[in-house]
Coordinates of C-alpha atoms in Angstrom, one line a residue:
Chain A
M1 CA -26.9 15.7 -27.9
E2 CA -26.7 13.7 -24.7
G3 CA -24.0 11.5 -26.1
L4 CA -21.7 14.6 -26.6
D5 CA -22.5 15.7 -23.1
V6 CA -21.5 12.4 -21.5
G7 CA -18.4 12.1 -23.7
L8 CA -17.1 15.5 -22.9
K9 CA -17.5 14.8 -19.2
A10 CA -15.4 11.7 -19.6
V11 CA -12.7 13.9 -21.4
G12 CA -12.8 16.4 -18.6
A13 CA -12.4 13.8 -15.8
G14 CA -9.5 12.3 -17.7
L15 CA -7.8 15.6 -18.0
A16 CA -8.3 16.3 -14.3
M17 CA -6.4 12.9 -13.6
V18 CA -3.5 14.1 -15.8
G19 CA -2.7 16.5 -13.0
A20 CA -2.1 13.6 -10.6
F21 CA 1.3 12.9 -12.1
G22 CA 2.9 15.7 -10.2
P23 CA 2.2 14.3 -6.7
G24 CA 3.5 10.9 -8.0
I25 CA 6.8 12.4 -8.9
G26 CA 6.9 14.6 -5.8
I27 CA 6.3 11.7 -3.4
G28 CA 9.2 9.9 -5.1
L29 CA 11.5 13.0 -4.7
M30 CA 10.8 13.4 -1.0
V31 CA 11.1 9.7 -0.2
Q32 CA 14.4 9.6 -2.1
G33 CA 15.7 12.4 0.0
A34 CA 14.5 10.6 3.2
M35 CA 16.2 7.3 2.1
Q36 CA 19.5 9.0 1.5
G37 CA 19.1 10.9 4.7
I38 CA 18.5 7.9 6.9
A39 CA 21.5 6.1 5.3
R40 CA 23.7 9.1 6.1
N41 CA 22.5 9.7 9.6
P42 CA 20.4 6.8 11.0
D43 CA 20.1 8.6 14.3
A44 CA 17.9 11.1 12.6
A45 CA 15.5 8.5 11.2
G46 CA 12.8 9.5 13.6
A47 CA 12.7 13.2 12.7
I48 CA 13.1 12.4 9.0
Q49 CA 10.3 9.8 8.9
T50 CA 7.9 12.3 10.7
N51 CA 8.7 15.1 8.2
M52 CA 8.5 12.7 5.2
I53 CA 5.0 11.6 6.2
L54 CA 4.1 15.3 6.8
G55 CA 5.2 16.1 3.2
I56 CA 3.5 13.0 1.7
V57 CA 0.2 14.1 3.2
F58 CA 0.4 17.5 1.6
A59 CA 1.4 16.0 -1.8
E60 CA -1.2 13.3 -1.6
A61 CA -3.8 16.1 -1.0
V62 CA -2.9 17.6 -4.4
A63 CA -3.7 14.2 -6.0
I64 CA -6.9 14.1 -4.0
Y65 CA -7.9 17.5 -5.3
A66 CA -7.6 16.1 -8.8
L67 CA -9.6 13.0 -7.9
V68 CA -12.3 15.2 -6.3
V69 CA -12.7 17.3 -9.4
A70 CA -12.8 14.2 -11.6
L71 CA -15.5 12.6 -9.5
V72 CA -17.5 15.9 -9.3
V73 CA -17.3 16.1 -13.2
L74 CA -18.4 12.5 -13.5
F75 CA -21.2 12.3 -10.9
V76 CA -22.3 15.8 -9.8
L77 CA -22.2 18.0 -12.9
Chain B
M1 CA -27.2 22.8 -27.1
E2 CA -27.1 22.5 -23.3
G3 CA -25.2 19.2 -23.5
L4 CA -22.3 20.9 -25.3
D5 CA -22.3 23.7 -22.6
V6 CA -22.1 21.2 -19.8
G7 CA -19.5 19.1 -21.5
L8 CA -17.1 22.0 -22.2
K9 CA -17.4 23.1 -18.6
A10 CA -16.2 19.5 -17.7
V11 CA -13.3 19.8 -20.0
G12 CA -12.4 23.2 -18.6
A13 CA -12.4 22.1 -15.0
G14 CA -10.2 19.1 -16.1
L15 CA -7.7 21.3 -17.8
A16 CA -7.5 23.5 -14.6
M17 CA -6.5 20.5 -12.6
V18 CA -3.6 19.7 -15.0
G19 CA -2.0 22.8 -13.4
A20 CA -1.9 21.0 -10.1
F21 CA 1.0 18.8 -11.2
G22 CA 3.5 21.6 -10.4
P23 CA 2.8 21.9 -6.7
G24 CA 3.0 18.1 -6.4
I25 CA 6.5 18.0 -7.9
G26 CA 7.5 21.2 -6.0
I27 CA 6.5 19.9 -2.5
G28 CA 8.5 16.8 -3.3
L29 CA 11.6 18.9 -4.1
M30 CA 11.3 21.0 -1.0
V31 CA 10.8 18.1 1.3
Q32 CA 13.6 16.2 -0.4
G33 CA 15.9 19.2 0.5
A34 CA 14.6 19.3 4.1
M35 CA 15.2 15.5 4.6
Q36 CA 18.8 15.8 3.4
G37 CA 19.4 18.9 5.5
I38 CA 18.0 17.2 8.7
A39 CA 20.3 14.2 8.1
R40 CA 23.4 16.4 7.7
N41 CA 22.6 18.6 10.6
P42 CA 20.0 17.2 13.0
D43 CA 20.4 20.2 15.4
A44 CA 18.8 22.4 12.7
A45 CA 15.7 20.1 12.4
G46 CA 13.4 22.7 14.1
A47 CA 14.3 25.6 11.8
I48 CA 14.3 23.2 8.7
Q49 CA 10.9 21.9 9.7
T50 CA 9.4 25.4 10.2
N51 CA 10.6 26.7 6.8
M52 CA 9.6 23.5 5.1
I53 CA 6.0 23.9 6.3
L54 CA 6.2 27.5 5.2
G55 CA 7.1 26.5 1.7
I56 CA 4.6 23.8 1.6
V57 CA 1.8 26.2 2.4
F58 CA 2.7 28.5 -0.5
A59 CA 3.0 25.5 -3.0
E60 CA -0.2 24.0 -1.7
A61 CA -1.8 27.4 -2.3
V62 CA -1.0 27.1 -6.0
A63 CA -2.9 23.7 -6.1
I64 CA -5.8 25.2 -4.3
Y65 CA -5.9 28.1 -6.9
A66 CA -6.4 25.4 -9.6
L67 CA -9.0 23.7 -7.4
V68 CA -10.9 26.9 -6.9
V69 CA -10.9 27.7 -10.6
A70 CA -12.1 24.2 -11.4
L71 CA -15.0 24.4 -8.8
V72 CA -15.9 27.9 -10.0
V73 CA -16.1 26.6 -13.6
L74 CA -18.2 23.6 -12.5
F75 CA -20.6 25.3 -10.0
V76 CA -20.6 29.1 -10.4
L77 CA -20.3 29.6 -14.2
Chain C
M1 CA -24.6 10.0 -32.0
E2 CA -23.9 7.0 -29.8
G3 CA -20.6 6.3 -31.5
L4 CA -19.2 9.8 -30.5
D5 CA -20.2 9.2 -26.9
V6 CA -18.4 5.9 -26.7
G7 CA -15.4 7.3 -28.5
L8 CA -15.1 10.3 -26.2
K9 CA -15.3 7.9 -23.2
A10 CA -12.3 6.1 -24.6
V11 CA -10.4 9.3 -25.0
G12 CA -11.3 10.3 -21.4
A13 CA -10.1 7.0 -20.0
G14 CA -6.9 7.2 -22.0
L15 CA -6.2 10.7 -20.7
A16 CA -6.8 9.6 -17.2
M17 CA -3.9 6.9 -17.5
V18 CA -1.6 9.6 -18.8
G19 CA -1.5 10.8 -15.2
A20 CA -0.1 7.3 -14.2
F21 CA 3.4 8.2 -15.5
G22 CA 4.0 10.3 -12.4
P23 CA 3.9 7.4 -9.9
G24 CA 6.0 5.4 -12.3
I25 CA 8.9 7.9 -12.2
G26 CA 8.3 8.6 -8.4
I27 CA 8.6 4.9 -7.5
G28 CA 11.8 4.8 -9.5
L29 CA 13.2 7.9 -7.7
M30 CA 12.5 6.5 -4.2
V31 CA 13.9 3.1 -4.9
Q32 CA 17.0 4.7 -6.5
G33 CA 17.5 6.6 -3.2
A34 CA 16.9 3.5 -1.2
M35 CA 19.4 1.4 -3.2
Q36 CA 22.1 4.1 -2.8
G37 CA 21.3 4.3 0.9
I38 CA 21.6 0.6 1.5
A39 CA 24.9 0.5 -0.4
R40 CA 26.2 3.4 1.8
N41 CA 24.9 2.1 5.1
P42 CA 23.8 -1.6 5.0
D43 CA 23.0 -1.4 8.7
A44 CA 20.2 0.9 8.0
A45 CA 18.6 -1.4 5.5
G46 CA 15.7 -2.3 7.7
A47 CA 14.6 1.3 8.3
I48 CA 15.2 2.1 4.7
Q49 CA 13.1 -0.7 3.4
T50 CA 10.2 0.1 5.8
N51 CA 10.1 3.7 4.7
M52 CA 10.6 2.8 1.0
I53 CA 7.5 0.5 1.1
L54 CA 5.6 3.3 2.9
G55 CA 6.4 5.8 0.2
I56 CA 5.6 3.2 -2.6
V57 CA 2.2 2.6 -1.1
F58 CA 1.3 6.4 -1.3
A59 CA 2.7 6.7 -4.8
E60 CA 0.9 3.5 -6.0
A61 CA -2.3 5.1 -4.5
V62 CA -2.0 8.0 -7.0
A63 CA -1.8 5.5 -9.9
I64 CA -4.8 3.7 -8.5
Y65 CA -6.8 6.9 -8.3
A66 CA -6.1 7.4 -12.1
L67 CA -7.0 3.8 -12.8
V68 CA -10.3 4.1 -10.8
V69 CA -11.2 7.2 -12.8
A70 CA -10.5 5.5 -16.0
L71 CA -12.6 2.4 -15.0
V72 CA -15.5 4.7 -13.8
V73 CA -15.4 6.5 -17.1
L74 CA -15.5 3.2 -19.1
F75 CA -18.0 1.2 -17.1
V76 CA -20.1 3.5 -14.8
L77 CA -20.6 6.7 -16.8
Chain D
M1 CA -20.7 7.6 -37.6
E2 CA -19.3 4.3 -36.6
G3 CA -16.0 5.1 -38.2
L4 CA -15.5 8.0 -35.8
D5 CA -16.3 5.7 -32.8
V6 CA -13.7 3.3 -33.8
G7 CA -11.2 6.0 -34.5
L8 CA -11.6 7.7 -31.1
K9 CA -11.2 4.3 -29.4
A10 CA -7.9 4.0 -31.2
V11 CA -6.8 7.6 -29.9
G12 CA -8.0 6.6 -26.4
A13 CA -5.9 3.5 -26.4
G14 CA -2.9 5.4 -27.7
L15 CA -3.3 8.0 -24.9
A16 CA -3.4 5.3 -22.3
M17 CA -0.1 4.0 -23.4
V18 CA 1.5 7.4 -23.2
G19 CA 1.2 6.9 -19.4
A20 CA 3.6 4.0 -19.8
F21 CA 6.6 6.2 -20.2
G22 CA 6.7 6.9 -16.5
P23 CA 7.4 3.3 -15.4
G24 CA 10.0 3.1 -18.1
I25 CA 12.0 6.0 -16.8
G26 CA 11.3 4.9 -13.2
I27 CA 12.7 1.4 -13.7
G28 CA 15.7 2.9 -15.2
L29 CA 16.3 5.3 -12.3
M30 CA 16.0 2.4 -9.7
V31 CA 18.3 0.1 -11.6
Q32 CA 20.8 2.9 -12.0
G33 CA 20.8 3.4 -8.3
A34 CA 21.2 -0.3 -7.8
M35 CA 24.2 -0.6 -10.2
Q36 CA 26.0 2.2 -8.5
G37 CA 25.2 0.7 -5.0
I38 CA 26.5 -2.7 -6.0
A39 CA 29.6 -1.2 -7.3
R40 CA 30.2 0.8 -4.2
N41 CA 29.3 -2.0 -1.8
P42 CA 29.3 -5.4 -3.4
D43 CA 28.6 -7.1 0.0
A44 CA 25.1 -5.5 0.0
A45 CA 24.2 -6.9 -3.5
G46 CA 21.7 -9.3 -2.0
A47 CA 19.6 -6.7 -0.2
I48 CA 20.0 -4.3 -3.1
Q49 CA 18.8 -6.8 -5.6
T50 CA 15.8 -7.9 -3.4
N51 CA 14.6 -4.3 -3.0
M52 CA 15.3 -3.5 -6.7
I53 CA 13.0 -6.3 -7.8
L54 CA 10.4 -5.2 -5.2
G55 CA 10.5 -1.7 -6.6
I56 CA 10.4 -2.9 -10.3
V57 CA 7.3 -5.0 -9.5
F58 CA 5.4 -1.9 -8.3
A59 CA 6.5 0.3 -11.2
E60 CA 5.7 -2.5 -13.7
A61 CA 2.2 -2.6 -12.2
V62 CA 1.7 1.0 -13.2
A63 CA 2.5 0.2 -16.7
I64 CA 0.2 -2.8 -16.6
Y65 CA -2.6 -0.5 -15.4
A66 CA -2.2 1.5 -18.5
L67 CA -2.0 -1.6 -20.7
V68 CA -5.3 -2.9 -19.1
V69 CA -7.1 0.4 -19.8
A70 CA -5.8 0.4 -23.3
L71 CA -7.0 -3.2 -23.9
V72 CA -10.3 -2.6 -22.2
V73 CA -10.8 0.5 -24.5
L74 CA -10.1 -1.6 -27.6
F75 CA -11.9 -4.7 -26.9
V76 CA -14.5 -4.4 -24.2
L77 CA -15.9 -0.9 -24.7
Chain E
M1 CA -16.6 8.9 -43.2
E2 CA -14.2 5.9 -43.5
G3 CA -11.3 8.1 -44.2
L4 CA -11.6 9.7 -40.8
D5 CA -11.7 6.4 -39.1
V6 CA -8.4 5.3 -40.7
G7 CA -6.8 8.6 -39.9
L8 CA -7.7 8.5 -36.2
K9 CA -6.4 4.9 -36.0
A10 CA -3.1 6.3 -37.3
V11 CA -3.2 9.1 -34.6
G12 CA -3.9 6.5 -31.9
A13 CA -1.1 4.2 -33.0
G14 CA 1.3 7.2 -33.1
L15 CA 0.2 8.3 -29.6
A16 CA 0.8 4.8 -28.2
M17 CA 4.4 4.9 -29.4
V18 CA 4.9 8.2 -27.6
G19 CA 5.0 6.1 -24.5
A20 CA 8.0 4.2 -25.7
F21 CA 10.3 7.1 -25.0
G22 CA 10.2 6.3 -21.3
P23 CA 11.8 2.9 -21.5
G24 CA 14.4 4.4 -24.0
I25 CA 15.4 7.0 -21.4
G26 CA 15.2 4.4 -18.6
I27 CA 17.4 1.9 -20.3
G28 CA 19.9 4.6 -20.9
L29 CA 19.9 5.6 -17.2
M30 CA 20.5 2.1 -16.0
V31 CA 23.3 1.3 -18.4
Q32 CA 24.8 4.7 -17.4
G33 CA 24.8 3.5 -13.8
A34 CA 26.2 0.2 -14.8
M35 CA 29.0 1.7 -16.8
Q36 CA 30.0 4.0 -13.9
G37 CA 29.7 1.1 -11.4
I38 CA 32.0 -1.2 -13.5
A39 CA 34.5 1.5 -13.9
R40 CA 34.6 2.2 -10.2
N41 CA 34.7 -1.5 -9.1
P42 CA 35.6 -3.9 -11.9
D43 CA 35.4 -6.8 -9.6
A44 CA 31.7 -6.4 -9.3
A45 CA 31.2 -6.4 -13.1
G46 CA 29.5 -9.8 -13.0
A47 CA 26.8 -8.9 -10.5
I48 CA 26.3 -5.5 -12.2
Q49 CA 25.8 -7.1 -15.6
T50 CA 23.3 -9.6 -14.3
N51 CA 21.2 -7.0 -12.7
M52 CA 21.5 -4.6 -15.6
I53 CA 20.1 -7.3 -18.0
L54 CA 17.4 -8.0 -15.5
G55 CA 16.4 -4.3 -15.4
I56 CA 16.6 -3.9 -19.1
V57 CA 14.1 -6.8 -19.6
F58 CA 11.5 -5.1 -17.5
A59 CA 11.9 -1.7 -19.1
E60 CA 11.9 -3.3 -22.6
A61 CA 8.6 -5.0 -21.6
V62 CA 7.1 -1.5 -21.1
A63 CA 8.1 -0.6 -24.6
I64 CA 6.6 -3.8 -26.0
Y65 CA 3.3 -3.1 -24.3
A66 CA 3.2 0.2 -26.3
L67 CA 4.2 -1.7 -29.5
V68 CA 1.4 -4.2 -29.0
V69 CA -1.2 -1.6 -28.4
A70 CA -0.1 0.2 -31.5
L71 CA -0.2 -2.9 -33.7
V72 CA -3.6 -3.8 -32.3
V73 CA -4.9 -0.4 -33.1
L74 CA -3.6 -0.6 -36.7
F75 CA -4.4 -4.2 -37.6
V76 CA -7.0 -5.7 -35.2
L77 CA -9.3 -2.8 -34.5

């Protein structure tokens, strides 16, 4: 039954990456807000950019959690 | 049947990480609001940043719950 | 049972690419914001373009995570 | 069981293309923003068109990732 | 088990076309933006129409990718 084992691991890793679509949308939403903010008030571009990168880091972390679980499923389990 | 056992654990861990898409979108929404708020009223940037980080922490916690469940499924079960 | 093995790998790789729809939407959202921002304040076009590309890079990275998992499932596992 | 093998490959390729709906929505969002931007400020049409095409290229790349995985599943695996 | 083979191919082709709803929404969004733009500024109708058609071509391409994969699943596999 080794084939079934490997195959189900592949399905599990694939399912984990489905969760990565959230951060993709989220990064888009926050950069959208930052773009509109810089256009409305270019003087605040520094503070907006700093907070945008701060937010991207946390959202990217969620995608990396999914990636870590996928890689653990593939190589460690 | 050990192969089936390990394979279904992989599927379970993958399904748990599907739940991480919510925090990804949510962090994007809250940072989007913060960016627009700082642009409209730069004097409130300090208070906005503090509350944005507070909100990110709670949303990130949801993603970490999913990660914990995935890791428990993989290593403790 | 080798056929089942290969077939489930295909399903896993396909599931991983489902996660790529998030970055697709996200890139659209951030460029949408950038377009509206440049139209409203063409003088800020430089700062907007810089931050737009910065955001696209992070969102594209999420899609590449999914692609990497799909390729690992197909060729390494 | 070769039939099951081929059938699951078909399902995997189909799942991969599900991920293509994100870039479809994303391209729509960014062109929507560009249309409204050109209408509001026709003088910025050049900068808007340049950035719109830049964004479309990155979103289209995500769809091509899904297409590549689908074709690999069908013909290489 | 040839019946299962043919049935799973049908499921795969169906799943591939699920991805076509993204371009459908996306084309709607971009034409929506173009309609509002032309209404607001009829003088910009030429530039808007040109860019609208450019965007539709790229979104339509995403739908054609899904169609190609569905047809390959049905007739080539």
